[in-house]
PDB file of C-alpha atoms in Angstrom:
ATOM      1  CA  UNK O   1       0.242  -0.175  -0.214  1.00 58.00           C
ATOM      2  CA  UNK O   2       1.396   3.454  -0.778  1.00 70.00           C
ATOM      3  CA  UNK O   3       1.679   6.504   1.668  1.00 74.00           C
ATOM      4  CA  UNK O   4      -0.559   8.382  -0.923  1.00 85.00           C
ATOM      5  CA  UNK O   5      -3.141   5.156  -0.761  1.00 86.00           C
ATOM      6  CA  UNK O   6      -2.616   5.180   2.918  1.00 83.00           C
ATOM      7  CA  UNK O   7      -3.235   8.744   4.267  1.00 87.00           C
ATOM      8  CA  UNK O   8      -5.929   8.996   1.891  1.00 92.00           C
ATOM      9  CA  UNK O   9      -7.583   6.050   4.238  1.00 91.00           C
ATOM     10  CA  UNK O  10      -6.446   6.952   7.178  1.00 90.00           C
ATOM     11  CA  UNK O  11      -8.791  11.007   6.089  1.00 93.00           C
ATOM     12  CA  UNK O  12     -11.894   8.886   4.839  1.00 94.00           C
ATOM     13  CA  UNK O  13     -11.775   7.033   8.385  1.00 94.00           C
ATOM     14  CA  UNK O  14     -11.181  10.364  10.176  1.00 94.00           C
ATOM     15  CA  UNK O  15     -14.011  11.453   8.382  1.00 96.00           C
ATOM     16  CA  UNK O  16     -16.438   8.817   9.005  1.00 96.00           C
ATOM     17  CA  UNK O  17     -15.527   9.191  12.507  1.00 96.00           C
ATOM     18  CA  UNK O  18     -16.490  13.126  12.556  1.00 96.00           C
ATOM     19  CA  UNK O  19     -19.410  12.423  11.309  1.00 97.00           C
ATOM     20  CA  UNK O  20     -20.851   9.650  13.745  1.00 97.00           C
ATOM     21  CA  UNK O  21     -19.852  11.378  16.197  1.00 97.00           C
ATOM     22  CA  UNK O  22     -20.781  14.978  15.328  1.00 97.00           C
ATOM     23  CA  UNK O  23     -24.155  13.632  14.543  1.00 98.00           C
ATOM     24  CA  UNK O  24     -24.742  11.922  18.058  1.00 98.00           C
ATOM     25  CA  UNK O  25     -23.673  14.982  19.641  1.00 97.00           C
ATOM     26  CA  UNK O  26     -26.879  16.600  17.863  1.00 98.00           C
ATOM     27  CA  UNK O  27     -29.430  14.736  18.306  1.00 98.00           C
ATOM     28  CA  UNK O  28     -27.791  14.467  22.019  1.00 98.00           C
ATOM     29  CA  UNK O  29     -27.538  18.270  22.618  1.00 98.00           C
ATOM     30  CA  UNK O  30     -30.845  18.839  20.638  1.00 98.00           C
ATOM     31  CA  UNK O  31     -32.745  16.900  22.733  1.00 98.00           C
ATOM     32  CA  UNK O  32     -31.652  18.387  25.660  1.00 98.00           C
ATOM     33  CA  UNK O  33     -31.988  21.437  24.571  1.00 98.00           C
ATOM     34  CA  UNK O  34     -35.653  21.171  23.263  1.00 98.00           C
ATOM     35  CA  UNK O  35     -35.877  19.586  27.272  1.00 98.00           C
ATOM     36  CA  UNK O  36     -35.022  22.572  28.324  1.00 97.00           C
ATOM     37  CA  UNK O  37     -37.185  24.894  26.208  1.00 98.00           C
ATOM     38  CA  UNK O  38     -40.178  23.344  27.045  1.00 97.00           C
ATOM     39  CA  UNK O  39     -39.152  22.836  30.646  1.00 97.00           C
ATOM     40  CA  UNK O  40     -39.090  26.882  30.702  1.00 97.00           C
ATOM     41  CA  UNK O  41     -42.298  27.240  28.712  1.00 97.00           C
ATOM     42  CA  UNK O  42     -44.498  25.515  30.882  1.00 97.00           C
ATOM     43  CA  UNK O  43     -42.436  26.622  33.967  1.00 96.00           C
ATOM     44  CA  UNK O  44     -41.416  30.799  33.332  1.00 95.00           C
ATOM     45  CA  UNK O  45     -44.115  32.984  32.488  1.00 95.00           C
ATOM     46  CA  UNK O  46     -41.619  35.596  30.945  1.00 96.00           C
ATOM     47  CA  UNK O  47     -40.031  32.915  28.843  1.00 95.00           C
ATOM     48  CA  UNK O  48     -43.936  31.805  27.711  1.00 95.00           C
ATOM     49  CA  UNK O  49     -44.510  35.004  26.085  1.00 95.00           C
ATOM     50  CA  UNK O  50     -41.047  34.721  23.447  1.00 96.00           C
ATOM     51  CA  UNK O  51     -41.124  34.000  20.365  1.00 96.00           C
ATOM     52  CA  UNK O  52     -41.179  30.771  18.633  1.00 96.00           C
ATOM     53  CA  UNK O  53     -38.675  31.637  16.221  1.00 97.00           C
ATOM     54  CA  UNK O  54     -36.615  33.120  19.240  1.00 97.00           C
ATOM     55  CA  UNK O  55     -37.163  29.401  21.242  1.00 97.00           C
ATOM     56  CA  UNK O  56     -36.183  27.411  18.294  1.00 97.00           C
ATOM     57  CA  UNK O  57     -32.742  29.500  17.793  1.00 98.00           C
ATOM     58  CA  UNK O  58     -32.069  28.424  21.360  1.00 98.00           C
ATOM     59  CA  UNK O  59     -32.641  24.772  19.938  1.00 98.00           C
ATOM     60  CA  UNK O  60     -31.207  24.937  16.797  1.00 98.00           C
ATOM     61  CA  UNK O  61     -27.907  26.735  19.567  1.00 98.00           C
ATOM     62  CA  UNK O  62     -28.071  23.790  21.337  1.00 98.00           C
ATOM     63  CA  UNK O  63     -27.681  21.311  18.371  1.00 98.00           C
ATOM     64  CA  UNK O  64     -25.002  22.806  16.829  1.00 98.00           C
ATOM     65  CA  UNK O  65     -22.963  23.126  19.957  1.00 98.00           C
ATOM     66  CA  UNK O  66     -23.427  19.252  20.139  1.00 97.00           C
ATOM     67  CA  UNK O  67     -22.207  19.107  16.791  1.00 98.00           C
ATOM     68  CA  UNK O  68     -19.194  21.099  17.010  1.00 98.00           C
ATOM     69  CA  UNK O  69     -17.940  19.999  20.389  1.00 98.00           C
ATOM     70  CA  UNK O  70     -18.703  15.982  19.107  1.00 97.00           C
ATOM     71  CA  UNK O  71     -17.018  16.193  16.029  1.00 97.00           C
ATOM     72  CA  UNK O  72     -14.472  18.059  17.440  1.00 97.00           C
ATOM     73  CA  UNK O  73     -13.255  15.572  20.613  1.00 97.00           C
ATOM     74  CA  UNK O  74     -14.059  12.843  18.136  1.00 96.00           C
ATOM     75  CA  UNK O  75     -10.971  13.478  15.859  1.00 96.00           C
ATOM     76  CA  UNK O  76      -9.115  14.898  18.528  1.00 97.00           C
ATOM     77  CA  UNK O  77      -9.413  11.465  19.736  1.00 96.00           C
ATOM     78  CA  UNK O  78      -8.714   9.728  16.680  1.00 95.00           C
ATOM     79  CA  UNK O  79      -5.632  11.977  16.107  1.00 95.00           C
ATOM     80  CA  UNK O  80      -3.814  11.339  19.368  1.00 96.00           C
ATOM     81  CA  UNK O  81      -4.904   7.079  18.643  1.00 95.00           C
ATOM     82  CA  UNK O  82      -2.808   7.863  15.051  1.00 93.00           C
ATOM     83  CA  UNK O  83      -0.016   9.379  16.447  1.00 94.00           C
ATOM     84  CA  UNK O  84       0.883   6.419  19.603  1.00 96.00           C
ATOM     85  CA  UNK O  85       0.190   4.307  17.271  1.00 93.00           C
ATOM     86  CA  UNK O  86       2.723   5.595  14.438  1.00 92.00           C
ATOM     87  CA  UNK O  87       4.794   6.598  17.161  1.00 95.00           C
ATOM     88  CA  UNK O  88       4.675   2.541  18.409  1.00 95.00           C
ATOM     89  CA  UNK O  89       5.613   1.234  14.354  1.00 93.00           C
ATOM     90  CA  UNK O  90       8.813   3.874  14.545  1.00 93.00           C
ATOM     91  CA  UNK O  91      10.465   2.951  17.876  1.00 95.00           C
ATOM     92  CA  UNK O  92      10.059  -0.338  16.411  1.00 94.00           C
ATOM     93  CA  UNK O  93      11.535   0.248  13.299  1.00 93.00           C
ATOM     94  CA  UNK O  94      14.014   2.137  14.781  1.00 93.00           C
ATOM     95  CA  UNK O  95      15.214  -0.933  17.099  1.00 94.00           C
ATOM     96  CA  UNK O  96      14.633  -3.662  14.585  1.00 92.00           C
ATOM     97  CA  UNK O  97      17.534  -0.701  12.076  1.00 92.00           C
ATOM     98  CA  UNK O  98      19.665  -0.508  15.210  1.00 92.00           C
ATOM     99  CA  UNK O  99      20.327  -3.719  15.427  1.00 93.00           C
ATOM    100  CA  UNK O 100      21.243  -4.697  12.131  1.00 91.00           C
ATOM    101  CA  UNK O 101      23.907  -1.537  12.308  1.00 91.00           C
ATOM    102  CA  UNK O 102      21.998   0.843  10.185  1.00 88.00           C
ATOM    103  CA  UNK O 103      20.559   4.591  11.413  1.00 89.00           C
ATOM    104  CA  UNK O 104      16.993   4.656  11.679  1.00 87.00           C
ATOM    105  CA  UNK O 105      16.260   7.916   9.057  1.00 91.00           C
ATOM    106  CA  UNK O 106      13.250   8.498   7.151  1.00 90.00           C
ATOM    107  CA  UNK O 107      14.749   6.599   3.918  1.00 92.00           C
ATOM    108  CA  UNK O 108      15.102   3.340   6.194  1.00 91.00           C
ATOM    109  CA  UNK O 109      12.391   3.828   8.390  1.00 92.00           C
ATOM    110  CA  UNK O 110       9.992   4.002   4.811  1.00 90.00           C
ATOM    111  CA  UNK O 111      12.170   1.306   3.409  1.00 92.00           C
ATOM    112  CA  UNK O 112      11.329  -1.219   6.741  1.00 91.00           C
ATOM    113  CA  UNK O 113       7.594  -0.451   6.448  1.00 90.00           C
ATOM    114  CA  UNK O 114       7.564  -1.698   2.486  1.00 89.00           C
ATOM    115  CA  UNK O 115       9.612  -4.843   3.281  1.00 92.00           C
ATOM    116  CA  UNK O 116       8.129  -6.126   6.522  1.00 91.00           C
ATOM    117  CA  UNK O 117       4.591  -5.249   4.241  1.00 88.00           C
ATOM    118  CA  UNK O 118       5.842  -7.260   1.446  1.00 91.00           C
ATOM    119  CA  UNK O 119       7.201 -10.201   4.204  1.00 91.00           C
ATOM    120  CA  UNK O 120       3.187 -10.209   5.451  1.00 89.00           C
ATOM    121  CA  UNK O 121       1.945 -10.090   2.113  1.00 88.00           C
ATOM    122  CA  UNK O 122       3.977 -13.059   1.959  1.00 87.00           C
ATOM    123  CA  UNK O 123       3.247 -14.747   5.071  1.00 86.00           C
ATOM    124  CA  UNK O 124      -0.978 -14.245   4.088  1.00 83.00           C
ATOM    125  CA  UNK O 125       0.015 -15.637   0.322  1.00 83.00           C
ATOM    126  CA  UNK O 126       1.618 -19.044   2.154  1.00 80.00           C
ATOM    127  CA  UNK O 127      -1.162 -19.535   4.748  1.00 79.00           C
ATOM    128  CA  UNK O 128      -3.684 -19.361   2.090  1.00 75.00           C
ATOM    129  CA  UNK O 129      -1.936 -21.844   0.037  1.00 70.00           C
ATOM    130  CA  UNK O 130      -1.313 -24.250   3.062  1.00 63.00           C
ATOM    131  CA  UNK O 131      -5.343 -23.427   3.989  1.00 65.00           C
ATOM    132  CA  UNK O 132      -7.332 -23.676   0.873  1.00 59.00           C
ATOM    133  CA  UNK O 133     -11.103 -23.334   1.807  1.00 55.00           C
TER     134      UNK O 133
END
């Protein structure tokens, strides 16, 4: 898998996570906002006199808040997970390269990743031949 295709998959995965989290956040906060506005409407006479567009504005404000915070939180946690996994892979590559007497430069790490991917593919093909289902 090339770096560009891996990057495209990462971007698509992050986008899908954001959409899912934003939808959940918007629904949750929108429902909360609707509950707050309904409660205020039935318990507070001053609020009851407010116009329907103002009340809808308050509910949409709650909804937008949940949408933005949900998407942002999901993206930040996804990025942190990606950084942790990338750091672990790079540490493994640097240790393996050091055992071979090589310096873990960007080029060497890229070659190491390609070799590891090629070996994993060959292993998968070998196992596929051994177990024809």
